[in-house]
Amino acid sequence: MNILIQNAHVLLFEPAFEVKRTDVYVSGSLIASIGQPPTPGFIPDKTLDGRGKLLMPGLVNCHTHLYMTVMRNYADDLSFGEWLFERIMPTEDLITPEDAYW
């Protein structure tokens, strides 16, 4: 499916960080082009009005404490300081890198 998003404020990172009002062309699940149609024959199956909208990359949280899921509900009845410094951090010190991996 081809989608055209017209007149959106697009957050760009290349060649420099800027917000530019432009069109975005999507083909399938990929952004095919920004500003100009990817090919002369690009025909959108759907056109969206982007006026007043900001189009930007998705935010990705690369900060994770996945290994801490094994400690879920451990000492939940404590204050944050007591929970973190007296229970969680000492328990984390017992976890090896291999434990965290698995």
Tab-separated table of C-alpha atoms in Angstrom:
chain	number	residue	atom	x	y	z
A	1	MET	CA	0.000	0.000	0.000
A	2	ASN	CA	1.315	3.454	-0.902
A	3	ILE	CA	0.573	6.296	1.515
A	4	LEU	CA	1.175	9.999	1.022
A	5	ILE	CA	1.319	12.223	4.104
A	6	GLN	CA	0.995	15.815	2.921
A	7	ASN	CA	2.091	19.075	4.552
A	8	ALA	CA	3.403	17.566	7.791
A	9	HIS	CA	6.062	19.179	9.948
A	10	VAL	CA	8.781	16.535	9.596
A	11	LEU	CA	11.663	16.196	12.052
A	12	LEU	CA	14.779	15.621	9.937
A	13	PHE	CA	18.278	14.724	11.102
A	14	GLU	CA	20.193	14.837	7.812
A	15	PRO	CA	21.930	16.818	6.479
A	16	ALA	CA	21.207	18.844	9.645
A	17	PHE	CA	18.672	18.790	12.462
A	18	GLU	CA	15.591	20.711	11.328
A	19	VAL	CA	11.809	20.665	11.219
A	20	LYS	CA	10.556	21.122	7.683
A	21	ARG	CA	7.020	21.267	6.334
A	22	THR	CA	6.938	18.698	3.552
A	23	ASP	CA	5.367	15.521	2.173
A	24	VAL	CA	6.312	11.960	3.133
A	25	TYR	CA	5.868	9.004	0.802
A	26	VAL	CA	5.411	5.548	2.315
A	27	SER	CA	5.534	2.332	0.320
A	28	GLY	CA	4.523	-0.753	2.267
A	29	SER	CA	6.131	-0.436	5.702
A	30	LEU	CA	9.016	1.772	4.577
A	31	ILE	CA	9.446	5.502	4.126
A	32	ALA	CA	10.206	5.658	0.404
A	33	SER	CA	10.932	9.375	0.140
A	34	ILE	CA	10.662	12.727	1.885
A	35	GLY	CA	9.880	15.837	-0.150
A	36	GLN	CA	9.706	14.371	-3.648
A	37	PRO	CA	7.873	11.272	-4.927
A	38	PRO	CA	10.197	8.232	-4.939
A	39	THR	CA	9.372	7.506	-8.565
A	40	PRO	CA	7.496	9.474	-11.221
A	41	GLY	CA	4.718	6.865	-11.121
A	42	PHE	CA	4.110	6.870	-7.354
A	43	ILE	CA	0.341	6.697	-6.859
A	44	PRO	CA	-0.902	6.806	-3.255
A	45	ASP	CA	-3.601	4.361	-2.203
A	46	LYS	CA	-4.266	6.638	0.748
A	47	THR	CA	-3.535	10.325	1.372
A	48	LEU	CA	-3.321	11.760	4.885
A	49	ASP	CA	-3.457	15.436	5.827
A	50	GLY	CA	-0.439	16.200	7.995
A	51	ARG	CA	-1.187	19.895	8.546
A	52	GLY	CA	-0.661	20.839	12.176
A	53	LYS	CA	1.029	17.494	12.891
A	54	LEU	CA	4.640	16.612	13.715
A	55	LEU	CA	6.008	13.536	11.979
A	56	MET	CA	9.100	12.139	13.675
A	57	PRO	CA	10.942	8.853	14.226
A	58	GLY	CA	9.596	6.583	16.922
A	59	LEU	CA	11.166	6.931	20.333
A	60	VAL	CA	13.133	3.877	21.402
A	61	ASN	CA	13.980	3.204	25.019
A	62	CYS	CA	17.437	1.609	25.020
A	63	HIS	CA	17.686	1.849	28.801
A	64	THR	CA	16.373	-1.358	30.268
A	65	HIS	CA	16.434	-3.328	33.485
A	66	LEU	CA	15.089	-6.552	32.018
A	67	TYR	CA	17.142	-8.705	34.380
A	68	MET	CA	15.252	-7.091	37.284
A	69	THR	CA	12.019	-8.882	36.342
A	70	VAL	CA	13.117	-11.744	38.602
A	71	MET	CA	12.921	-9.266	41.506
A	72	ARG	CA	9.397	-8.123	40.717
A	73	ASN	CA	7.250	-7.900	43.873
A	74	TYR	CA	10.343	-8.283	46.031
A	75	ALA	CA	9.971	-5.979	49.040
A	76	ASP	CA	7.183	-3.891	47.462
A	77	ASP	CA	6.015	-2.696	50.864
A	78	LEU	CA	9.149	-0.610	51.486
A	79	SER	CA	9.971	3.024	50.800
A	80	PHE	CA	11.861	3.646	47.551
A	81	GLY	CA	15.203	4.281	49.260
A	82	GLU	CA	14.966	1.192	51.443
A	83	TRP	CA	13.700	-0.917	48.520
A	84	LEU	CA	16.515	0.198	46.179
A	85	PHE	CA	19.528	0.555	48.460
A	86	GLU	CA	18.854	-2.160	51.036
A	87	ARG	CA	17.149	-4.833	48.941
A	88	ILE	CA	17.474	-4.426	45.161
A	89	MET	CA	21.076	-3.223	44.818
A	90	PRO	CA	22.491	-5.916	47.132
A	91	THR	CA	20.506	-8.527	45.182
A	92	GLU	CA	21.793	-7.127	41.872
A	93	ASP	CA	25.343	-7.526	43.165
A	94	LEU	CA	24.727	-11.305	43.314
A	95	ILE	CA	23.720	-11.511	39.638
A	96	THR	CA	26.504	-12.480	37.256
A	97	PRO	CA	26.595	-11.208	33.651
A	98	GLU	CA	25.578	-14.707	32.547
A	99	ASP	CA	22.587	-14.661	34.936
A	100	ALA	CA	21.535	-11.308	33.483
A	101	TYR	CA	21.917	-12.665	29.942
A	102	TRP	CA	19.657	-15.639	30.605
